[in-house]
Amino acid sequence: MRPSRSSLATIGLGLGVVGVSLTKISHVANTAFALFLAAVILVELFEESDRERSREPIQWQRFRLAAAVQIAALIVLGPWAGALVAAAGAIAGGLFRGGAWRTLLLDASAGAAAACAGGLAFELAGGTVGSLRLLDDLIALVGLTLAFLTVRTVLLDVVRARETFDPRLVASAGEAGLGATLALLAIAHPWNVVALVPVAVAVQQAQLRLKNLQRETLRALETFANIVDERDPTTYRHSLRVAGYVDGLARALRLPFSEIDRLRWAGRLHDLGKVAVDASLLRKRGRLDGAEWAAMRRHPRLSARLLQRFEFVAAQAHAVELHHERADGSGYYGVGGDDLPLASHFLIVADSFDAMTTDRPYRPGLTHEAALAEIERNAGTQFHPTVAKAFVAVQRGIDPLTVLSAEEVEQIRRASAPYRIGLAGPAELKERPELVVLGGVVLALAGLGFAQGWLAACGAGAAVAGLTLRALVGLRAERVAAAIHRALGPGADRDAVFAQLVDTVGRVWPHDWMRAARTLLPRPR
């Protein structure tokens, strides 16, 4: 397959960095350079490749020892020699594990570019190559980490792997910390780098053991799903078909591979809760009575509770719980509209399509085309209109990107982004000023502890700002409460009360349902 332009640009950038690096390493100490080369090659041989997709929704932030060695090399040797260390490690790992030369070249180029960016950031932020004083060089170390992390993530995850931007903050902080520790040891004596080898073996084995445990648990859940399917001959292999429909739709929409895996496994495990439903209800030919329907409606929530017990598949639990909802909010639990995540809409249309095309005890299945026509008729009420349009196109052998508008494609891809940085944004800070107060107090204490007056002053200012914001939020809440009490005064007209309530709350808490509520109000005569 021909490489993309972004891949070719990455390779060109990496080759340029390596070429410049070869002209700038004459002053580097040979012993330290050789030891870092040996260390990164050994670590790459022990580490598991991240190029092979397991097609399993196992989410974890893998700690890369090779990244720690590269960070240490940048501090001790500088950006250009560090870039060569990173490129050599990627090449050694690629040759050991096998793979196409084009992929090997892309990995080496991305590693060299990321290392060079990190090393240059370290120097620009005031760091000195071959020296590290943790408190004085803290800003330089943070700059190195952020530059190295950002460039590596963009080139390896976004460009090469077609994933969304995920900087892996926790694991990356650990890599930077170990890299700084290793640099401190190597600055005193380069041979201290050798001490990393047993650590590499131990960490690699621990990570491999954890991944195997998660994989075995997932296989057990899959077996459980098979048992649930086999309880009713009419729904045998139902979850497999739903998973296949969801997988095909996600692939056709060019979603990130990790999101495709999550969606497929959500479809595979969406009916686990039916284990608590009596098999006679599943096979009943007539209509279900009230108690029987109540038992049937419980199964999506039971499925979600089962998945929530396992952290690595818990992210799919909410979508599974809502797979019998409708876009208009008239499903099992009355959830609809923006409260339904994108994954639920994928499950809803795939589950409904399989149900319609499968013979059931109470009715024969529809034809493929009749079921698609039914989905088109109910787009916007039962089904998400964009997801329904894309699903129908895929089932008819049409590329959905040719029938969806650019806005619809962007809407789906934006909603499918699996990663959200776990920090409060400006909107959340505005509604939760206690976070600002807490952060300010922590900064002030850190400034006092490190005898940094400027940091303590900044923290105190942030804490005061948070307290002020908290007071403003309280005052706003009191004003809203007073306005609601006035609107609900005796003798008020019902429509006028509702209109005033919508306007009052909408001014301080804008939501989509406010606009919908206004459309329901009677027009003035």
XYZ file of C-alpha atoms in Angstrom:
525
model
C 0.000 0.000 0.000
C 1.328 3.412 -0.916
C 2.290 5.510 2.155
C 0.296 8.661 2.870
C 1.728 12.123 2.407
C 1.916 12.611 6.160
C 3.933 9.392 6.501
C 6.312 10.482 3.745
C 6.683 13.876 5.408
C 7.490 12.165 8.720
C 10.128 9.987 7.062
C 11.626 13.014 5.342
C 11.734 14.940 8.619
C 13.347 12.033 10.436
C 15.991 11.493 7.765
C 16.802 15.188 7.897
C 17.202 15.057 11.690
C 19.441 11.975 11.457
C 21.556 13.611 8.738
C 22.121 16.748 10.805
C 22.761 14.669 13.932
C 25.594 12.761 12.243
C 27.414 16.053 11.668
C 26.990 17.278 15.244
C 28.085 14.377 17.462
C 31.841 14.672 17.158
C 32.104 16.251 20.624
C 29.925 13.618 22.352
C 31.667 11.265 24.789
C 32.031 7.909 23.050
C 31.548 5.824 26.201
C 28.284 7.466 27.222
C 26.961 7.405 23.634
C 27.771 3.707 23.228
C 26.220 2.784 26.580
C 22.989 4.623 25.800
C 22.853 2.935 22.403
C 23.300 -0.460 24.050
C 20.688 0.336 26.715
C 17.996 1.494 24.289
C 18.582 -1.500 21.995
C 18.325 -3.969 24.889
C 15.187 -2.307 26.231
C 13.538 -2.309 22.789
C 14.236 -6.044 22.486
C 12.473 -6.712 25.806
C 9.487 -4.438 25.228
C 6.367 -5.671 23.489
C 5.591 -4.134 20.124
C 2.789 -1.587 20.032
C 2.373 -1.865 16.259
C 0.257 -5.019 16.464
C -3.378 -4.344 17.283
C -4.921 -6.901 19.588
C -8.474 -5.966 18.423
C -9.508 -6.033 22.075
C -10.847 -3.073 24.095
C -8.036 -3.353 26.644
C -7.294 0.176 27.780
C -4.145 0.831 29.721
C -1.323 3.334 29.667
C 1.695 1.231 28.787
C 4.930 2.384 30.383
C 7.711 2.529 27.766
C 11.168 2.026 29.229
C 12.702 2.931 25.884
C 11.180 6.414 26.236
C 12.823 6.806 29.652
C 16.210 5.860 28.169
C 15.701 8.342 25.326
C 14.824 11.162 27.757
C 17.954 10.390 29.784
C 20.068 10.386 26.610
C 18.706 13.805 25.642
C 19.718 15.251 29.015
C 23.173 13.644 29.071
C 24.112 13.741 25.352
C 21.994 16.528 23.863
C 19.288 16.652 21.177
C 21.307 15.409 18.205
C 22.987 12.414 19.817
C 19.694 11.670 21.593
C 17.925 11.593 18.233
C 20.393 8.972 16.985
C 19.812 6.898 20.137
C 16.042 6.999 19.566
C 16.379 6.062 15.886
C 18.769 3.188 16.691
C 16.375 1.787 19.279
C 13.424 1.873 16.867
C 15.453 0.170 14.124
C 16.712 -2.550 16.497
C 13.223 -3.252 17.806
C 11.766 -3.353 14.309
C 14.410 -5.733 13.020
C 13.990 -8.019 16.014
C 10.191 -8.211 15.750
C 10.063 -8.229 11.976
C 7.943 -6.013 9.796
C 7.983 -3.962 6.629
C 10.986 -1.722 6.064
C 8.629 1.196 5.439
C 7.108 0.863 8.906
C 10.552 0.497 10.454
C 11.712 3.661 8.702
C 8.615 5.557 9.826
C 9.093 4.504 13.469
C 12.771 5.454 13.432
C 12.030 8.811 11.813
C 9.267 9.619 14.278
C 11.492 8.666 17.205
C 14.376 10.809 15.968
C 12.120 13.816 15.346
C 10.451 13.520 18.772
C 13.789 13.155 20.561
C 15.308 16.107 18.747
C 12.292 18.286 19.557
C 12.508 17.298 23.229
C 16.253 17.972 23.427
C 15.939 21.390 21.775
C 13.076 22.295 24.117
C 15.272 21.331 27.088
C 17.989 23.730 25.958
C 15.571 26.536 25.057
C 13.986 26.285 28.515
C 17.354 26.868 30.184
C 18.660 23.321 30.598
C 22.324 22.465 30.154
C 23.370 19.280 28.346
C 25.276 16.966 30.666
C 23.881 18.585 33.820
C 20.631 18.228 35.759
C 19.613 19.976 38.958
C 16.046 18.963 39.611
C 14.686 22.121 41.192
C 16.569 24.615 39.017
C 16.021 22.578 35.837
C 12.400 21.623 36.574
C 10.949 23.904 33.885
C 13.495 22.647 31.354
C 12.620 19.033 32.204
C 8.891 19.762 31.814
C 9.554 21.445 28.463
C 11.565 18.430 27.277
C 8.790 16.042 28.327
C 5.976 18.030 26.712
C 7.807 18.495 23.404
C 8.963 14.870 23.242
C 5.521 13.590 24.247
C 3.569 15.771 21.815
C 5.696 15.093 18.744
C 5.901 11.353 19.498
C 2.123 11.078 19.979
C 1.297 13.020 16.822
C 3.726 11.107 14.592
C 3.264 7.580 15.987
C -0.381 7.568 17.077
C -2.128 10.113 14.865
C -0.079 9.814 11.645
C 1.019 6.176 11.750
C -1.740 4.440 13.712
C -4.672 6.724 12.696
C -5.681 7.147 16.315
C -6.904 10.211 18.164
C -4.436 12.323 20.107
C -3.820 10.608 23.457
C -0.780 11.938 25.348
C -0.974 9.240 28.098
C -0.275 11.766 30.847
C 0.198 9.324 33.721
C 2.509 6.916 31.909
C 4.416 9.774 30.280
C 5.029 11.417 33.650
C 6.482 8.130 34.872
C 8.714 7.859 31.812
C 10.002 11.395 32.385
C 10.635 10.702 36.064
C 12.593 7.525 35.347
C 14.479 9.274 32.544
C 15.507 12.092 34.879
C 16.635 9.588 37.530
C 18.636 7.630 34.970
C 20.236 10.866 33.728
C 21.327 11.755 37.268
C 22.971 8.338 37.590
C 24.596 8.479 34.152
C 25.990 11.984 34.659
C 27.908 10.695 37.699
C 29.058 7.544 35.895
C 27.906 6.354 32.429
C 28.093 2.685 33.389
C 25.149 3.180 35.760
C 22.934 2.867 32.680
C 23.516 -0.903 32.807
C 21.429 -1.045 35.993
C 18.353 -0.469 33.826
C 18.486 -3.914 32.179
C 16.995 -5.961 35.073
C 14.390 -3.240 35.593
C 13.419 -3.568 31.924
C 12.922 -7.309 32.256
C 10.858 -6.983 35.444
C 8.585 -4.221 34.138
C 8.071 -5.950 30.803
C 7.066 -9.197 32.501
C 4.673 -7.407 34.855
C 2.984 -5.577 31.971
C 2.717 -8.761 29.936
C 1.157 -10.613 32.868
C -1.437 -7.867 33.376
C -2.334 -7.799 29.694
C -2.729 -11.581 29.586
C -4.990 -11.472 32.646
C -7.238 -8.883 31.018
C -7.303 -10.880 27.793
C -8.311 -14.070 29.616
C -11.079 -12.204 31.433
C -12.374 -10.845 28.149
C -12.424 -14.346 26.659
C -14.439 -15.528 29.650
C -16.972 -12.750 29.043
C -17.130 -13.757 25.377
C -17.868 -17.347 26.378
C -20.566 -16.006 28.678
C -22.086 -14.103 25.732
C -22.099 -17.298 23.642
C -23.953 -19.149 26.393
C -26.568 -16.382 26.539
C -27.074 -16.556 22.751
C -27.430 -20.336 22.816
C -30.314 -20.224 25.309
C -32.668 -19.226 22.500
C -32.302 -20.917 19.071
C -33.949 -17.952 17.339
C -31.282 -15.556 18.605
C -28.319 -17.906 18.290
C -25.194 -15.954 17.274
C -27.161 -12.713 17.623
C -24.377 -10.871 19.473
C -21.830 -12.005 16.868
C -23.939 -10.550 14.059
C -24.537 -7.295 15.948
C -20.792 -6.992 16.583
C -20.157 -7.567 12.871
C -22.659 -4.887 11.811
C -21.167 -2.380 14.254
C -17.621 -3.218 13.167
C -18.475 -2.777 9.475
C -20.166 0.571 10.088
C -17.300 1.931 12.207
C -14.707 0.844 9.645
C -16.636 2.402 6.776
C -16.756 5.685 8.698
C -12.932 5.534 9.130
C -13.151 5.770 12.917
C -9.942 5.265 14.953
C -8.998 1.599 15.314
C -9.294 1.689 19.106
C -12.845 3.026 18.813
C -13.730 0.309 16.288
C -12.556 -2.305 18.785
C -14.579 -0.763 21.618
C -17.729 -0.604 19.510
C -17.350 -4.173 18.272
C -16.920 -5.563 21.775
C -19.858 -3.512 23.041
C -21.957 -5.307 20.422
C -20.432 -8.645 21.386
C -21.314 -8.249 25.073
C -24.494 -6.169 24.901
C -26.903 -8.974 25.868
C -25.099 -10.491 28.865
C -27.966 -9.412 31.121
C -30.359 -11.825 29.369
C -28.864 -14.560 31.516
C -31.266 -13.344 34.223
C -34.291 -13.530 31.867
C -36.230 -16.766 31.907
C -35.667 -18.690 28.680
C -39.426 -19.242 28.342
C -39.889 -15.488 27.863
C -37.333 -15.466 25.058
C -39.229 -18.251 23.265
C -42.783 -17.054 23.999
C -44.943 -16.808 20.854
C -47.595 -14.472 22.213
C -47.394 -10.979 23.639
C -45.573 -10.444 26.926
C -47.650 -9.253 29.882
C -46.642 -6.418 32.206
C -44.472 -8.474 34.556
C -42.786 -10.239 31.663
C -42.017 -6.956 29.936
C -40.584 -5.590 33.181
C -38.253 -8.596 33.388
C -37.213 -8.152 29.754
C -36.553 -4.430 30.188
C -34.121 -5.108 33.000
C -31.584 -6.954 30.853
C -29.725 -3.925 29.365
C -29.130 -2.548 32.863
C -27.978 -5.970 34.084
C -25.569 -6.183 31.147
C -24.116 -2.819 32.109
C -23.689 -3.861 35.741
C -21.795 -6.955 34.685
C -19.424 -4.944 32.490
C -18.878 -2.326 35.192
C -17.272 -5.019 37.337
C -14.327 -5.093 34.918
C -12.463 -1.812 34.606
C -11.011 -2.455 31.136
C -14.485 -2.934 29.575
C -16.396 -0.586 31.886
C -16.224 2.172 29.252
C -18.686 0.170 27.125
C -21.167 -0.313 29.996
C -23.111 2.924 29.495
C -23.607 2.332 25.771
C -24.705 -1.253 26.444
C -27.193 -0.092 29.076
C -28.885 2.197 26.531
C -29.002 -0.119 23.511
C -32.804 -0.397 23.667
C -33.394 3.356 23.767
C -34.736 5.513 20.953
C -33.544 8.840 19.618
C -36.894 10.405 20.581
C -36.610 9.185 24.192
C -39.390 6.560 24.110
C -37.217 3.490 24.721
C -36.882 1.175 27.715
C -35.602 3.802 30.158
C -36.808 7.002 28.476
C -33.334 8.265 27.565
C -32.936 10.056 24.238
C -31.414 12.935 22.344
C -28.027 14.197 23.466
C -28.095 11.890 26.504
C -27.445 8.894 24.240
C -23.734 8.384 23.441
C -22.697 7.646 19.867
C -21.845 4.035 20.729
C -25.449 3.477 21.837
C -26.756 4.687 18.476
C -24.482 2.182 16.724
C -25.801 -0.617 18.942
C -29.429 0.478 18.562
C -29.434 0.357 14.761
C -27.369 -2.858 14.554
C -29.443 -4.668 17.201
C -32.726 -3.564 15.591
C -31.595 -4.588 12.105
C -30.625 -8.061 13.294
C -33.894 -8.411 15.206
C -35.918 -7.395 12.137
C -34.134 -9.792 9.771
C -34.255 -12.785 12.134
C -37.213 -15.133 12.517
C -38.745 -14.847 15.980
C -41.392 -17.067 17.637
C -44.029 -14.344 17.250
C -43.260 -13.291 13.631
C -41.092 -14.116 10.596
C -38.075 -11.999 9.799
C -38.113 -9.199 7.243
C -36.069 -9.242 4.081
C -32.787 -7.350 4.015
C -34.213 -4.501 1.934
C -37.472 -4.296 3.922
C -35.517 -3.935 7.161
C -33.379 -1.166 5.648
C -36.527 0.634 4.485
C -37.871 0.373 8.038
C -34.689 1.967 9.385
C -35.004 4.797 6.855
C -38.646 5.357 7.877
C -37.720 5.618 11.549
C -34.581 7.726 11.165
C -34.853 10.664 13.552
C -37.402 8.981 15.828
C -36.078 5.524 16.692
C -32.629 5.917 15.148
C -30.035 8.671 15.044
C -30.556 10.155 11.549
C -26.868 10.314 10.600
C -26.021 6.870 11.990
C -29.104 5.373 10.306
C -28.168 6.925 6.945
C -24.613 5.600 7.221
C -25.764 2.126 8.308
C -28.191 1.793 5.396
C -25.482 2.885 2.964
C -23.015 0.292 4.315
C -25.593 -2.507 4.108
C -26.309 -1.572 0.485
C -22.608 -1.646 -0.371
C -22.219 2.134 -0.620
C -19.398 4.110 0.962
C -21.188 6.139 3.693
C -18.756 9.016 3.261
C -20.320 9.623 -0.170
C -23.861 10.007 1.221
C -23.074 11.966 4.403
C -22.316 15.662 4.394
C -18.977 16.924 5.695
C -20.758 18.233 8.808
C -22.357 14.847 9.505
C -19.031 13.022 9.132
C -17.330 15.509 11.444
C -20.158 15.140 13.968
C -19.682 11.375 14.154
C -15.893 11.498 14.311
C -15.925 14.187 16.974
C -18.414 12.230 19.073
C -16.395 9.028 18.655
C -13.146 10.492 20.032
C -12.440 8.111 22.912
C -9.947 10.244 24.750
C -10.589 13.230 26.943
C -7.753 14.716 28.945
C -8.709 14.324 32.573
C -8.431 18.013 33.457
C -11.205 20.477 34.134
C -11.800 22.912 31.302
C -12.743 26.592 31.671
C -16.476 25.835 31.595
C -16.182 23.221 34.338
C -13.959 25.472 36.464
C -16.593 28.186 36.192
C -19.240 25.846 37.562
C -16.900 24.203 40.123
C -14.775 27.004 41.623
C -13.736 24.755 44.502
C -11.298 23.152 42.056
C -9.645 26.539 41.542
C -9.425 27.054 45.302
C -7.927 23.604 45.847
C -5.393 24.063 43.045
C -4.387 27.459 44.399
C -3.843 26.085 47.886
C -1.664 23.254 46.517
C 0.429 25.724 44.498
C 0.836 28.015 47.503
C 1.970 25.140 49.720
C 4.394 23.937 47.033
C 5.834 27.433 46.756
C 6.345 27.627 50.519
C 7.884 24.165 50.596
C 10.408 24.979 47.858
C 10.988 28.526 49.145
C 9.699 29.965 45.870
C 7.831 33.152 46.727
C 6.500 33.705 43.227
C 4.873 30.272 43.176
C 3.306 30.794 46.609
C 1.953 34.187 45.501
C 0.443 32.695 42.321
C -1.214 29.942 44.334
C -2.637 32.414 46.831
C -3.988 34.544 43.982
C -5.641 31.505 42.368
C -7.226 30.546 45.702
C -8.626 34.077 46.186
C -9.957 34.050 42.613
C -11.644 30.700 43.270
C -13.273 31.971 46.454
C -14.517 35.059 44.597
C -15.910 32.888 41.813
C -17.589 30.670 44.399
C -19.295 33.693 45.921
C -20.499 34.813 42.479
C -21.918 31.350 41.757
C -23.791 31.415 45.071
C -25.165 34.876 44.352
C -26.315 33.783 40.905
C -28.057 30.736 42.401
C -29.889 32.944 44.901
C -31.061 35.246 42.113
C -32.349 32.315 40.079
C -34.191 30.920 43.104
C -35.789 34.308 43.766
C -36.854 34.643 40.127
C -38.425 31.170 40.197
C -40.342 32.008 43.374
C -41.678 35.166 41.733
C -42.686 33.246 38.602
C -44.559 30.676 40.698
C -46.500 33.290 42.631
C -50.237 32.853 43.179
C -52.557 33.625 40.301
C -49.914 33.295 37.573
C -50.951 31.977 34.172
C -49.560 28.465 33.546
C -48.094 29.228 30.104
C -46.668 32.522 31.331
C -45.100 30.784 34.316
C -43.470 28.161 32.090
C -42.203 30.778 29.636
C -40.718 32.860 32.417
C -39.146 29.799 34.011
C -37.550 28.748 30.706
C -36.185 32.239 30.109
C -34.866 32.588 33.645
C -33.085 29.239 33.766
C -31.941 29.524 30.146
C -30.064 32.744 30.822
C -27.871 31.128 33.473
C -27.846 27.502 32.305
C -28.081 27.287 28.498
C -29.053 23.845 27.227
C -30.491 22.408 24.053
C -33.700 21.425 25.823
C -34.343 25.117 26.541
C -34.592 25.869 22.823
C -36.861 22.854 22.343
C -39.064 23.971 25.247
C -39.516 27.425 23.744
C -40.821 25.872 20.520
C -43.562 24.135 22.523
C -44.873 27.383 24.020
C -48.063 28.806 22.460
C -47.520 31.749 20.165
C -48.775 35.096 21.528
C -52.149 36.046 20.123
